mmCIF file of C-alpha atoms in Angstrom:
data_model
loop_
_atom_site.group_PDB
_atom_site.id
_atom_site.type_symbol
_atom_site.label_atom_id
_atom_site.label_comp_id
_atom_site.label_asym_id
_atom_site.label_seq_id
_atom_site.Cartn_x
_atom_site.Cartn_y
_atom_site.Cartn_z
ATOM 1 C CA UNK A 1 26.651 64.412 -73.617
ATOM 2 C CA UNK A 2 23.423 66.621 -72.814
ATOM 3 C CA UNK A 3 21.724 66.043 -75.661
ATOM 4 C CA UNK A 4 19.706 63.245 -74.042
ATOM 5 C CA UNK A 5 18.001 62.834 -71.093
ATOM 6 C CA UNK A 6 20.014 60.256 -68.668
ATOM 7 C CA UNK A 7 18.356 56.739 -69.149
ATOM 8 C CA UNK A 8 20.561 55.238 -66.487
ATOM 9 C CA UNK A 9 22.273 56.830 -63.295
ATOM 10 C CA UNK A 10 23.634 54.831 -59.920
ATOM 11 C CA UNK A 11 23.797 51.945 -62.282
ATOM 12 C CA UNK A 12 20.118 51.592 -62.285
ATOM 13 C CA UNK A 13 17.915 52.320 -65.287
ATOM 14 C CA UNK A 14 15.940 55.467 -65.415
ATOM 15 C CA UNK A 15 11.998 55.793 -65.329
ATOM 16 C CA UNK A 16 9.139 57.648 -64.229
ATOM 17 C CA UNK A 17 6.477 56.847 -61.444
ATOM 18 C CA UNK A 18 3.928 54.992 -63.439
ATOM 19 C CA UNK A 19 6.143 53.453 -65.723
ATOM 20 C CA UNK A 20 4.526 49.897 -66.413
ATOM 21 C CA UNK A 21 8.046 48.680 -67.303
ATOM 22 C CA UNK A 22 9.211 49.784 -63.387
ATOM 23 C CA UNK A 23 9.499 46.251 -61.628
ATOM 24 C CA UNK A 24 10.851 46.652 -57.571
ATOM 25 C CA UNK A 25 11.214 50.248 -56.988
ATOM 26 C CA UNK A 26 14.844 49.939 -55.387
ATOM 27 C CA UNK A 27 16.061 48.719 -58.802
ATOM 28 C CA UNK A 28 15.043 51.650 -60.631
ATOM 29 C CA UNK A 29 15.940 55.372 -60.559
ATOM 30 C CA UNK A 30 13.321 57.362 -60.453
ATOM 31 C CA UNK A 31 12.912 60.486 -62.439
ATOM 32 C CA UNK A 32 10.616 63.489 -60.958
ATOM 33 C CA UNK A 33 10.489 66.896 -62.993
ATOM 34 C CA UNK A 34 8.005 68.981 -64.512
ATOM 35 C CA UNK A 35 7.482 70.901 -67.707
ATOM 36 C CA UNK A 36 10.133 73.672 -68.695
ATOM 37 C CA UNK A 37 7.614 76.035 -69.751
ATOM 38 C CA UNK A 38 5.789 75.225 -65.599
ATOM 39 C CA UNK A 39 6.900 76.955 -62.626
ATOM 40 C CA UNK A 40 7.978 74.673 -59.613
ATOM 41 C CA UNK A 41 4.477 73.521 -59.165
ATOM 42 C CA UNK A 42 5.021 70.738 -61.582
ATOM 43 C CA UNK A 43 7.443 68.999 -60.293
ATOM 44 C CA UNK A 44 6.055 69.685 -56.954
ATOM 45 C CA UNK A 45 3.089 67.639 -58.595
ATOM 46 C CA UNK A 46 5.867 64.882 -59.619
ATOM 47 C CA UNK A 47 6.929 64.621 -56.731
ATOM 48 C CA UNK A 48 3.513 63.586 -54.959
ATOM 49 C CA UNK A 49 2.754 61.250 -57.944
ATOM 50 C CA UNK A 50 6.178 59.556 -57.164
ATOM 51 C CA UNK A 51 5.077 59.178 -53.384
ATOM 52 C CA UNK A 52 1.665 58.297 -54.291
ATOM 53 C CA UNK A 53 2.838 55.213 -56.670
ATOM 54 C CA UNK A 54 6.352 53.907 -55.651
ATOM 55 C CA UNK A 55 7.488 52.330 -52.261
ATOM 56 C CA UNK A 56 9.750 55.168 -51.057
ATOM 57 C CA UNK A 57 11.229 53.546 -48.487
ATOM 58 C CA UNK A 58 13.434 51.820 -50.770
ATOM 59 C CA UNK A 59 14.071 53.571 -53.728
ATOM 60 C CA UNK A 60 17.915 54.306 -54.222
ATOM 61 C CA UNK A 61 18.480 56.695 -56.548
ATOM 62 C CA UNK A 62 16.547 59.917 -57.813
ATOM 63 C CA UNK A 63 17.057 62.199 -61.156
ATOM 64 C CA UNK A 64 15.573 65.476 -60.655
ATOM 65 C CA UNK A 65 14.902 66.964 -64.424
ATOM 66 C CA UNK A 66 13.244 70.146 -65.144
ATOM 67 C CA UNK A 67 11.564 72.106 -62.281
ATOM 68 C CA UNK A 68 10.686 75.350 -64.625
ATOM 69 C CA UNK A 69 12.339 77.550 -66.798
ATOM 70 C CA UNK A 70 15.789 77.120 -65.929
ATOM 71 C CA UNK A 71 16.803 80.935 -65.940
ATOM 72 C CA UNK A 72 14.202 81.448 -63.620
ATOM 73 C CA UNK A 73 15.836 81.833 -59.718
ATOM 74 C CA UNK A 74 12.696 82.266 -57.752
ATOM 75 C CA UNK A 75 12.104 78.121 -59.192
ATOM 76 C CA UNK A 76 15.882 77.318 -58.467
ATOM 77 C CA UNK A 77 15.730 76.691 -54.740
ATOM 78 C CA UNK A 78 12.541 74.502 -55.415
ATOM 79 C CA UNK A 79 13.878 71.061 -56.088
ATOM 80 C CA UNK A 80 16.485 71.173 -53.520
ATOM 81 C CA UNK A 81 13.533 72.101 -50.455
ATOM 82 C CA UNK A 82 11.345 69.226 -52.192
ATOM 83 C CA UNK A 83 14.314 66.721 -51.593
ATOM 84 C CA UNK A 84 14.969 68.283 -47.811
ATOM 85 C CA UNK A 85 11.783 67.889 -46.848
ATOM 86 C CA UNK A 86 11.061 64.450 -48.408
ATOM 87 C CA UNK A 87 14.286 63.364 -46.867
ATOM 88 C CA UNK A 88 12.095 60.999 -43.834
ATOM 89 C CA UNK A 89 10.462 59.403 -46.296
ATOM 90 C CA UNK A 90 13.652 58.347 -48.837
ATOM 91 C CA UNK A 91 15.324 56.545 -45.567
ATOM 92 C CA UNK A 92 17.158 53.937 -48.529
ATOM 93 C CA UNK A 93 18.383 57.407 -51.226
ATOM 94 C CA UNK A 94 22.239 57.163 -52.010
ATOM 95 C CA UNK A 95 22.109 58.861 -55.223
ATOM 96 C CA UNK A 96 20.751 62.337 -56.468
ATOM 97 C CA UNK A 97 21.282 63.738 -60.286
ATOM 98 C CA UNK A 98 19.817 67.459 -60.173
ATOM 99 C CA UNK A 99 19.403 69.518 -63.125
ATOM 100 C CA UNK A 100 18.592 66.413 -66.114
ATOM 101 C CA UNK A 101 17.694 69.305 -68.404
ATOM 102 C CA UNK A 102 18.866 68.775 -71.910
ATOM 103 C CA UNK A 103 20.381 71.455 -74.610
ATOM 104 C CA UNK A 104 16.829 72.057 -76.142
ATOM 105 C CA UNK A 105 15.408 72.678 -72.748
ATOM 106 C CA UNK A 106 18.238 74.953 -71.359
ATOM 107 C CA UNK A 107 21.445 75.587 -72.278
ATOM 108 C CA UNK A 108 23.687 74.230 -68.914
ATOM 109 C CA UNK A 109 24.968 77.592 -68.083
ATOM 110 C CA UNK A 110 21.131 78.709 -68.120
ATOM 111 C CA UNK A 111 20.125 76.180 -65.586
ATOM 112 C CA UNK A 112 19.670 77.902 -62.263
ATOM 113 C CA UNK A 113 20.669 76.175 -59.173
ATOM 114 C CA UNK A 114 20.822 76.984 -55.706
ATOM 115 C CA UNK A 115 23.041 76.007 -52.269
ATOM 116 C CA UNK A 116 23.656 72.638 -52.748
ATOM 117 C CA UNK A 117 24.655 72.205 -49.488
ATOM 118 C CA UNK A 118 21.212 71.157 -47.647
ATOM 119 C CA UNK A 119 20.789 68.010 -49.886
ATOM 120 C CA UNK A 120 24.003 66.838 -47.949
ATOM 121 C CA UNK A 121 22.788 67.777 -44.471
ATOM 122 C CA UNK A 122 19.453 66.196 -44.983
ATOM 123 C CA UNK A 123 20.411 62.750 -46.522
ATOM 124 C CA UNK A 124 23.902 61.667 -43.926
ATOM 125 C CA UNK A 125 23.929 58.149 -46.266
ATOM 126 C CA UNK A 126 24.128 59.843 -49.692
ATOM 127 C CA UNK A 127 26.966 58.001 -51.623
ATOM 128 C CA UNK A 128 26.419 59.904 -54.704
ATOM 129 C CA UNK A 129 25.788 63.825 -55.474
ATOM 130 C CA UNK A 130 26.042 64.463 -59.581
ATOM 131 C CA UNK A 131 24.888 68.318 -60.518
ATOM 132 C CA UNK A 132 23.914 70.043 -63.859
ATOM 133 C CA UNK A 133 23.971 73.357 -63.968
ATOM 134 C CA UNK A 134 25.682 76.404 -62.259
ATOM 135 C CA UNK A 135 24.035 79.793 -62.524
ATOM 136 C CA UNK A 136 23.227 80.545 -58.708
ATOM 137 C CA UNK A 137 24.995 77.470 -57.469
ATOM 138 C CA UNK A 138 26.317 77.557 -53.917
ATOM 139 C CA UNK A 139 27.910 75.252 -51.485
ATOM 140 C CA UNK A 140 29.091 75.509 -48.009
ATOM 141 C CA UNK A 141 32.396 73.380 -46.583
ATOM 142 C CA UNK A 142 30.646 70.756 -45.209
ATOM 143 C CA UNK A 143 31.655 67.275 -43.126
ATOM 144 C CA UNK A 144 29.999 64.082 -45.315
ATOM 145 C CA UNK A 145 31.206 60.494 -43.855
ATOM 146 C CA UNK A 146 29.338 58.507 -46.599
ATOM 147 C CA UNK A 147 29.287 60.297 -49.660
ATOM 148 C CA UNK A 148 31.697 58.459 -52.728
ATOM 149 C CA UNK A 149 30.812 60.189 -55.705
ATOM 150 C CA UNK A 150 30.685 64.144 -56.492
ATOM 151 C CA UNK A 151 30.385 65.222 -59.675
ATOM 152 C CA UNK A 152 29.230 69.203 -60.945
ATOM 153 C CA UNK A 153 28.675 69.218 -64.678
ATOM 154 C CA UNK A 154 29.179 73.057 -66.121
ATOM 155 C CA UNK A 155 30.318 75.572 -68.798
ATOM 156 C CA UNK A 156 31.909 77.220 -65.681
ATOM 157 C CA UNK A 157 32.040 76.321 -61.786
ATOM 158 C CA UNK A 158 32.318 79.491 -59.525
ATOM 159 C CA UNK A 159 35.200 79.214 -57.619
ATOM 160 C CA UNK A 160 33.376 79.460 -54.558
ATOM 161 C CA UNK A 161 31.827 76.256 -54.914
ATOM 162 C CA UNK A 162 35.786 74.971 -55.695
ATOM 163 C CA UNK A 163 36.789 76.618 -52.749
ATOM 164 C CA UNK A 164 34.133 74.638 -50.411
ATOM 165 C CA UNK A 165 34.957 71.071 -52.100
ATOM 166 C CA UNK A 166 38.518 72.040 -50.902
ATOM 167 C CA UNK A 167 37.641 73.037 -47.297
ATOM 168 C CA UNK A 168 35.170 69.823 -46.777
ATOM 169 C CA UNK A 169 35.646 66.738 -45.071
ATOM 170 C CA UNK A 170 34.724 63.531 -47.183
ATOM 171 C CA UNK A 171 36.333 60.559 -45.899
ATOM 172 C CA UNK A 172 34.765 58.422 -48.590
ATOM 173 C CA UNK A 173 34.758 60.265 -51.338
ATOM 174 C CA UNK A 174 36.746 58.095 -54.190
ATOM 175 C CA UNK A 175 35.387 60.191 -57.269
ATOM 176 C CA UNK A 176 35.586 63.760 -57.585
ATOM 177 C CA UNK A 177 34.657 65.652 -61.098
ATOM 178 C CA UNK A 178 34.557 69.084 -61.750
ATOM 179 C CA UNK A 179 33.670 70.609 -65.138
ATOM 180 C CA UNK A 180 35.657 74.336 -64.159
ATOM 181 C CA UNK A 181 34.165 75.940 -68.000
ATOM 182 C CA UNK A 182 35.564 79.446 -68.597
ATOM 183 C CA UNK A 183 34.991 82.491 -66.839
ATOM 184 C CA UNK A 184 32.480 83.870 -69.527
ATOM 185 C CA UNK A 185 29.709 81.477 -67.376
ATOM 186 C CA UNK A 186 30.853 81.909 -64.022
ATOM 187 C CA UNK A 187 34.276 79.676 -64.152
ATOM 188 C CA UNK A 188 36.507 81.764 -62.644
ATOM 189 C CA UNK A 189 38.464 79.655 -60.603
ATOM 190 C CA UNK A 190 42.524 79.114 -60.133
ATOM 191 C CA UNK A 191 45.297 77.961 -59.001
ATOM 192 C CA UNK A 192 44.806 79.339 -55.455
ATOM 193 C CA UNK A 193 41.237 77.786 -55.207
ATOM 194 C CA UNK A 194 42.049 74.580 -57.047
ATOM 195 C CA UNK A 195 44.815 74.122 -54.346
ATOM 196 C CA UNK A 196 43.417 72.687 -51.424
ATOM 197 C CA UNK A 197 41.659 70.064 -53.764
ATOM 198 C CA UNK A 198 45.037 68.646 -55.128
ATOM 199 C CA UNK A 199 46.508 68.720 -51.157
ATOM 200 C CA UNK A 200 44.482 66.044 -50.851
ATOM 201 C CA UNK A 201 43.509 66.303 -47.382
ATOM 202 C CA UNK A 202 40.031 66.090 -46.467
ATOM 203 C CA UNK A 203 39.804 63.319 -49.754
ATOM 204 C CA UNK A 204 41.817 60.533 -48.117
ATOM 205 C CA UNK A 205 40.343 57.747 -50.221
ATOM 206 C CA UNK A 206 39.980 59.708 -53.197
ATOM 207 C CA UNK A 207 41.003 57.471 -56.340
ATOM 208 C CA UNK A 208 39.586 59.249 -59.465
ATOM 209 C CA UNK A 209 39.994 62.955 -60.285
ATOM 210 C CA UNK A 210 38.588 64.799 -63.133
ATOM 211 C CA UNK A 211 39.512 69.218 -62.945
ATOM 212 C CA UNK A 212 38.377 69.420 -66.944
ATOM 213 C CA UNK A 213 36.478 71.228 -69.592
ATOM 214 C CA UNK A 214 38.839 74.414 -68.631
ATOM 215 C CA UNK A 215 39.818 77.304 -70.536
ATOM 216 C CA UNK A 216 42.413 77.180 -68.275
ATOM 217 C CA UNK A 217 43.450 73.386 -68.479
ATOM 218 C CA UNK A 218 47.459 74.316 -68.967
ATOM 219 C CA UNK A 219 47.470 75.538 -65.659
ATOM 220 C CA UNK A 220 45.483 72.572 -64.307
ATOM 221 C CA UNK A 221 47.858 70.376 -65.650
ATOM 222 C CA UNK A 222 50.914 72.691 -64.173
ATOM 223 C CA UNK A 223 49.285 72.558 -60.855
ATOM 224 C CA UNK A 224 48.427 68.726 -60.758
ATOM 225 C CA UNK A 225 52.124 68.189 -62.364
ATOM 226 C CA UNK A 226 53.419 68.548 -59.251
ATOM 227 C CA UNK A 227 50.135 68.083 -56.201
ATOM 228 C CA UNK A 228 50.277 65.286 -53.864
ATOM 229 C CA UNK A 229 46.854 63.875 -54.520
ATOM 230 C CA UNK A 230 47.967 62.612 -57.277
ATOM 231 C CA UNK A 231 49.872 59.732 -55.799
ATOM 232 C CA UNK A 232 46.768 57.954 -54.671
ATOM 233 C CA UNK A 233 44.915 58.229 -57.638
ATOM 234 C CA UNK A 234 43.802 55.420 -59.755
ATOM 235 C CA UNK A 235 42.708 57.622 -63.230
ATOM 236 C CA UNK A 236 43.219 61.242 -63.892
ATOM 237 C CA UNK A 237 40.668 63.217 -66.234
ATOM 238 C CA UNK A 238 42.054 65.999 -67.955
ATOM 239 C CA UNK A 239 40.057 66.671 -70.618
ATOM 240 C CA UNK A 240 37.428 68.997 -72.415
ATOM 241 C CA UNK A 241 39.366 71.507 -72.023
ATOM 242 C CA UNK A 242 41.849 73.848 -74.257
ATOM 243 C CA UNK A 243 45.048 71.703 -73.332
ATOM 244 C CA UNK A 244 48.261 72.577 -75.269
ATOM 245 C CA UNK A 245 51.839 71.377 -75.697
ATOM 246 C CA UNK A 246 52.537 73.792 -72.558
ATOM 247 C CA UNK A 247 50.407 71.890 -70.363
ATOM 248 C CA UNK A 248 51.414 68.614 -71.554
ATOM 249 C CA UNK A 249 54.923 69.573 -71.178
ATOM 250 C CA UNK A 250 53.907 69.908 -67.232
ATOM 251 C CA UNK A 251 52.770 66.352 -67.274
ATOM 252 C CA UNK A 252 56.150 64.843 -68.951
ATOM 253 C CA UNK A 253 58.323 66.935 -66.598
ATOM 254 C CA UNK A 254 56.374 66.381 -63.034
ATOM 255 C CA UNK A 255 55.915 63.374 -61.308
ATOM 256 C CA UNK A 256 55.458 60.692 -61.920
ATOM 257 C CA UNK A 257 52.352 59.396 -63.631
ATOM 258 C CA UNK A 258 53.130 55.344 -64.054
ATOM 259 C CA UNK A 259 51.016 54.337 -61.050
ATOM 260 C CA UNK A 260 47.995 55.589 -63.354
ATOM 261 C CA UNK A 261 45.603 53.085 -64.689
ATOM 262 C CA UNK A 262 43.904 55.753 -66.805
ATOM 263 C CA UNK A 263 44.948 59.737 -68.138
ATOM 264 C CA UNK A 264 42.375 61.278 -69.887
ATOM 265 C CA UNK A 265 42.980 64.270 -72.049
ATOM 266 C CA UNK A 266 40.396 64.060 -74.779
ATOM 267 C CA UNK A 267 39.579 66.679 -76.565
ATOM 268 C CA UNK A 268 42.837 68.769 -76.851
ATOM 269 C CA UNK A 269 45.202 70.904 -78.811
ATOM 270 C CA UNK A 270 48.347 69.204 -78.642
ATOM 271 C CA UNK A 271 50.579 69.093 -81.754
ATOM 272 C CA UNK A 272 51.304 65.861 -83.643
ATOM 273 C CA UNK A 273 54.629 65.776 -81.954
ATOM 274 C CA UNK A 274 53.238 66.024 -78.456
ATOM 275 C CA UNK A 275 50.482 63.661 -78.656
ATOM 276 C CA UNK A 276 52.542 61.189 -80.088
ATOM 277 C CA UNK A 277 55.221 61.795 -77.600
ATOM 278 C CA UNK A 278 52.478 61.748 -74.642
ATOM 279 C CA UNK A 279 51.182 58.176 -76.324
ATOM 280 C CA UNK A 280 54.588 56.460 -75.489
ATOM 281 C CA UNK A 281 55.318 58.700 -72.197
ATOM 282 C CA UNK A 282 53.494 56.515 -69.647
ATOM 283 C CA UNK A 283 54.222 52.570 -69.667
ATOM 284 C CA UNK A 284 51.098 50.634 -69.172
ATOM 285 C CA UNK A 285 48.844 53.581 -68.317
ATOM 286 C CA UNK A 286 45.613 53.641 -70.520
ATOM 287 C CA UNK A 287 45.914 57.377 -72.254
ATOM 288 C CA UNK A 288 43.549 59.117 -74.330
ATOM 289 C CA UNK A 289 44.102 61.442 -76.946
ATOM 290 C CA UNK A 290 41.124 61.180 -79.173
ATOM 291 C CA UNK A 291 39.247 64.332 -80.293
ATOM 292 C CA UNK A 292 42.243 66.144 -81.313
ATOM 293 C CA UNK A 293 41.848 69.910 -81.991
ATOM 294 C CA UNK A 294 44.055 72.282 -84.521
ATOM 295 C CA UNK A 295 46.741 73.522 -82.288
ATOM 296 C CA UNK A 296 46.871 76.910 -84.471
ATOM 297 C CA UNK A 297 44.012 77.656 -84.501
ATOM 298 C CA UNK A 298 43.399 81.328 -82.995
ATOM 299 C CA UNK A 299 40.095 80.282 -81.097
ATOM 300 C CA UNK A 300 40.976 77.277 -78.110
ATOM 301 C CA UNK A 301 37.620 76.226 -77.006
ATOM 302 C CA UNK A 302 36.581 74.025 -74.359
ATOM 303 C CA UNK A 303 34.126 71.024 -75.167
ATOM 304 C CA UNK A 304 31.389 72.172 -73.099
ATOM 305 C CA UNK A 305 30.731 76.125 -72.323
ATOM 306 C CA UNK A 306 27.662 77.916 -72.893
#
């Protein structure tokens, strides 16, 4: 899952500035970063190269990789004032992937980020935002009329940043995925914050929904047992995390989850009972129950932590 750097994002296949096998510059997504063992000057230099050899004025979609050592906070800050202040010359950008580092360049809850919230500001037509990463990570409540895709990939998502998805207005949003993690790297979100999320009401068109890779996913399943965001959704993702027959239990009893076209709860600790009982709960809906854990097993991990 982060073993390997992305080779296609936004649809588009992924290469670097230079890249001989690059043909039209808006079918491509570019990838800038420097060395891990560099401070931000090399991707400051990757950036430049990227100007210097591609037709910016078109190019759709960008994948921001490694801008340093990732533990490193003064270098955290750096790739997100690169992409503000390139922001007049990427008029056509609708897709940003920051943080591409990979588990033998950083583990994910060693990548630093920073507020989050700029890249937003600065590009008004960004349809997709995709983060890796959490350490440092900030975002403000903030109004976004085009964006359709925000994902934040982590072994734990403060519940700040939850907090500010919740209080945001994002008409167009249609996917929204949140890796929460466990409060050991900085997930230590709840009910209370996931809240205004599953309320629904600055997501209007919001068809896909993924609160996952919890320590925590019982309650997440209590709490979207019963939210009325749920309604509108097309798919569900509910898994990574250390789900049990207690949280699945929440599913069968709450509302109803027929409209579905897909409930995802990979990776789980559900007894043979339960999963088998869950597999036949749902009519038509497309459920998955692969990756199944030992229920009695003392240690419930998530899929994705440290």
């Amino acid at each position: 899952m982060i073993h390997e750097h992305l080779t296609e994002f936004h649809g588009l296949p992924v290469r670097d500035a230079g890249d001989e096998e690059a043909r039209g510059a808006s079918q491509v997504a570019w990838r800038v970063g420097g060395d891990p063992d560099e401070d931000g000057e090399g991707i400051a230099g990757s950036f430049q190269r990227l100007f210097d050899e591609v037709d910016c004025g078109v190019v759709r979609a960008l994948v921001v990789g490694s801008w340093g050592w990732s533990h490193d906070g003064d270098t955290a800050a750096v790739p997100v004032g690169l992409l503000v202040e390139a922001a007049h010359r990427l008029p056509a950008l609708e897709a940003i992937f920051l943080g591409d580092y990979v588990s033998e360049e950083s583990e994910i809850s060693w990548i630093g980020q920073a507020d989050v919230t700029p890249l937003l500001t600065a590009y008004p037509r960004l349809k997709r935002l995709d983060v890796r990463g959490s350490e440092g990570l900030e975002l403000q409540p903030v109004t976004h009329t085009s964006l359709e895709t925000l994902r934040f990939e982590s072994g734990g998502l403060p519940a700040a940043v939850v907090r500010a998805i919740g209080a945001s207005s994002l008409p167009a949003l249609r996917h929204l995925e949140l890796w929460l993690g466990e409060e050991n790297y900085l997930g230590d979100s709840g009910p209370e914050d996931w809240a205004p999320i599953l309320a629904g009401g600055g997501l209007p068109a919001l068809r896909h929904l993924g609160l996952q890779d919890s320590e925590r996913q019982d309650e997440v399943a209590v709490a979207v047992a019963t939210a009325p965001i749920v309604a509108r959704l097309e798919s569900l993702d509910l898994s990574m995390g250390a789900l049990t027959d207690e949280g699945a239990e929440a599913l069968l009893s709450g509302q109803p989850l027929t409209h579905l076209k897909r409930l995802n709860l990979r990776h789980h600790f559900l007894s043979e009972e339960m999963t088998a009982k869950l597999a036949g709960a749902f009519g038509g809906v497309e459920v998955d129950l692969s990756d199944r854990q030992n229920p009695d097993d003392d240690w419930r991990f998530i899929e994705v932590s440290e």
